[in-house]
CSV table of C-alpha atoms in Angstrom, one decimal:
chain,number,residue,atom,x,y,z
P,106,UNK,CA,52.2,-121.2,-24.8
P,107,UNK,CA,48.6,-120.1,-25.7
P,108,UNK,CA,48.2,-117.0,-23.5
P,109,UNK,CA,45.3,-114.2,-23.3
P,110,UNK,CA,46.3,-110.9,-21.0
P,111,UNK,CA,43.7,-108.3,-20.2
P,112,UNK,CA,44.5,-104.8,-19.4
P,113,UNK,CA,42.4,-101.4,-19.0
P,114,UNK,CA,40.4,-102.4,-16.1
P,115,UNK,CA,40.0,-99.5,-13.3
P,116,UNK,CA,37.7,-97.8,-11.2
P,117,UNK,CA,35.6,-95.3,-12.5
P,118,UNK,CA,32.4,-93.3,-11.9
P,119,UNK,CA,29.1,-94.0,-12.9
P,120,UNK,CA,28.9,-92.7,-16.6
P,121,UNK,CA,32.3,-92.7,-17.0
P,122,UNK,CA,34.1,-94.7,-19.9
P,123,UNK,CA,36.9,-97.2,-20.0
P,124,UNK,CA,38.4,-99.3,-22.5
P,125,UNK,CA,39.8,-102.9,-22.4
P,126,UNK,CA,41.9,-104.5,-24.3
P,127,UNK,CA,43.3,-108.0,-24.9
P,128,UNK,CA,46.6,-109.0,-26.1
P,129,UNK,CA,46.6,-111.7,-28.7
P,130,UNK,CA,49.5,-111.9,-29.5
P,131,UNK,CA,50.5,-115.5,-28.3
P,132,UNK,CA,47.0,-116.5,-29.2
P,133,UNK,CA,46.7,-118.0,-32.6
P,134,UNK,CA,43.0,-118.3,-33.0
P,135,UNK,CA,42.6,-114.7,-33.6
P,136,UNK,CA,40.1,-115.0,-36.5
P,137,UNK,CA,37.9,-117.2,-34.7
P,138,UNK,CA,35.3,-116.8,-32.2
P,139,UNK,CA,36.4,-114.7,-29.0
P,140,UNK,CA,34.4,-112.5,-26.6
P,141,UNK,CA,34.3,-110.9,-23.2
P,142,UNK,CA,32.4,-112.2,-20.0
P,143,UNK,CA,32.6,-110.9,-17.0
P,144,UNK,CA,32.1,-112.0,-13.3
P,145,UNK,CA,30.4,-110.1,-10.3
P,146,UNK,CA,31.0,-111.5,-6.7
P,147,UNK,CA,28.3,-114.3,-5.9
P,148,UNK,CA,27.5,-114.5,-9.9
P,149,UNK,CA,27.5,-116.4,-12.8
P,150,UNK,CA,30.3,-115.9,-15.2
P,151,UNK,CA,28.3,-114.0,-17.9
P,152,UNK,CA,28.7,-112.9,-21.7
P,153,UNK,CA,29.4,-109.1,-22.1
P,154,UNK,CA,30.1,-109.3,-25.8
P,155,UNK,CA,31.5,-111.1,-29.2
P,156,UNK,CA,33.1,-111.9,-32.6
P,157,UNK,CA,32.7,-113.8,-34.7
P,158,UNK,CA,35.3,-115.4,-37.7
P,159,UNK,CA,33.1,-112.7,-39.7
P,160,UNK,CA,33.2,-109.9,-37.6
P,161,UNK,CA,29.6,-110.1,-36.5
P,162,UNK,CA,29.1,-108.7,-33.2
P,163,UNK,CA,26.4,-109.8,-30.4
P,164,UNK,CA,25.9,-107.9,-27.2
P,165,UNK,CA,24.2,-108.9,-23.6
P,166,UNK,CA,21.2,-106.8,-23.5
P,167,UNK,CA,22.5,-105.4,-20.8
P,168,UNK,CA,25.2,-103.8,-22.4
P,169,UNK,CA,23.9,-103.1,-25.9
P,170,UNK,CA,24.4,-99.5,-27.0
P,171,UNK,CA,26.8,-98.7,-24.5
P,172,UNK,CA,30.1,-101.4,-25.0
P,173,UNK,CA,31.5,-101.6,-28.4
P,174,UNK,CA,33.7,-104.7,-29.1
P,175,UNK,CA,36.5,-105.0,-31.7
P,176,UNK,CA,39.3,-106.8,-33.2
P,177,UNK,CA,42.3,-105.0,-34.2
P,178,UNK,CA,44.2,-107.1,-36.3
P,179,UNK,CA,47.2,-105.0,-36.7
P,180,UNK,CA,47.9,-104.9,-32.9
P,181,UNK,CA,46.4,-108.3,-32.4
P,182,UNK,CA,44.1,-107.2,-29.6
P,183,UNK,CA,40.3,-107.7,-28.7
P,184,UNK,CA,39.3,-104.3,-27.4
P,185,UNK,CA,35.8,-103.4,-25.1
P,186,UNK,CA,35.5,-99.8,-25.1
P,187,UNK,CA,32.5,-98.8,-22.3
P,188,UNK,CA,30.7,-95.9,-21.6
P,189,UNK,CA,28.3,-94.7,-19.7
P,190,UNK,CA,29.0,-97.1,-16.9
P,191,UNK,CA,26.8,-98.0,-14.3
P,192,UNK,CA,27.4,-99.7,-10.9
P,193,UNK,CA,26.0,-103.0,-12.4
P,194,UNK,CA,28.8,-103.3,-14.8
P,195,UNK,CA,31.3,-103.9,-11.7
P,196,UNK,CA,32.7,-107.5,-11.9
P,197,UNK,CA,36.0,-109.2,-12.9
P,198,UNK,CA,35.9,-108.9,-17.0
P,199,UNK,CA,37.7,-111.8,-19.1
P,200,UNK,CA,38.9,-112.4,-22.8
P,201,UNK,CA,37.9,-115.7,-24.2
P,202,UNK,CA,38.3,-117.5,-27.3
P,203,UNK,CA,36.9,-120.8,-29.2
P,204,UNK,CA,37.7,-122.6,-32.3
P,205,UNK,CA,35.1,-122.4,-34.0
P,206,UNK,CA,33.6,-119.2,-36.3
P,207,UNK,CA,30.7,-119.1,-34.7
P,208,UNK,CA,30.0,-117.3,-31.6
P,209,UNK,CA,27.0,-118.6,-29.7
P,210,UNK,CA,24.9,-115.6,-28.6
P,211,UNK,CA,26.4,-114.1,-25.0
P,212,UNK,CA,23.6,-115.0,-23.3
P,213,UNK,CA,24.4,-118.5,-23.9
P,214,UNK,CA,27.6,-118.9,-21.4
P,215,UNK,CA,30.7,-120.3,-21.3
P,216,UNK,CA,30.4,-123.2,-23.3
P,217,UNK,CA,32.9,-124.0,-25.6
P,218,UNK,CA,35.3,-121.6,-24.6
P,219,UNK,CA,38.5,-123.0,-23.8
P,220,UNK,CA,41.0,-120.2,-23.8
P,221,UNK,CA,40.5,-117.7,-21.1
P,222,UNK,CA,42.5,-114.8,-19.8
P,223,UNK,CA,43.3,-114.4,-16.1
P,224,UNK,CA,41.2,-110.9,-15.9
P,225,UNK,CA,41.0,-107.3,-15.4
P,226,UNK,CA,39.0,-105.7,-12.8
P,227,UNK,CA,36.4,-103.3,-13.3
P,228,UNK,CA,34.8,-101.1,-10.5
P,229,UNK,CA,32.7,-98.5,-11.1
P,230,UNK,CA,31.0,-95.9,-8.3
P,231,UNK,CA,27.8,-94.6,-8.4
């Protein structure tokens, strides 16, 4: 069965750090598009960051300079590593992944994604 599992989420202050990470284990798309998108109450499910087949990387303005994504191909994981947290990161943050190599820019959605994890929650306190 085609399974993504998030882990890492937490509460945390504002400017605090906390890292994410995705089992891929039973996910045998690995070198194709994946990302992370998260969810507040009340919002949109959003792009937070992704990879491509390539290893190109695209960030959400919001998020750029502080979040860090990666593929770690030896423990088959999509990691998020975030710092400097603010209040307006809180949501519900998912692991998703497409078959294609390309990775539509994070601002563009959901779209195409058809693998999702159940989540990880992320609350941070100002």
């Amino acid at each position: 069965q085609v399974q993504l599992v998030e882990s890492g989420g937490g509460s945390v202050q504002a400017g605090g750090s906390l890292r994410l990470s995705c089992d891929a284990s039973k996910y045998p798309y690995t070198t194709y598009c994946m990302g992370w998108f998260r969810q507040a109450p009340g919002k949109e499910r959003e792009g937070v960051a992704t990879t491509n087949g390539g290893g190109i990387t695209s960030y959400a303005d919001s998020v750029k300079g502080r979040f860090t994504v990666s593929k770690d191909n030896a423990k088959n994981t999509l990691d998020l590593q975030m710092n400097s947290l603010k209040s307006e990161d809180t949501a519900m943050y998912y692991c998703a992944g497409k078959t294609t190599w390309y990775c539509p820019q994070p601002g563009a959605g959901v779209r195409g994604y058809n693998y999702w994890g159940q989540g990880t929650q992320v609350t941070v306190s100002s």
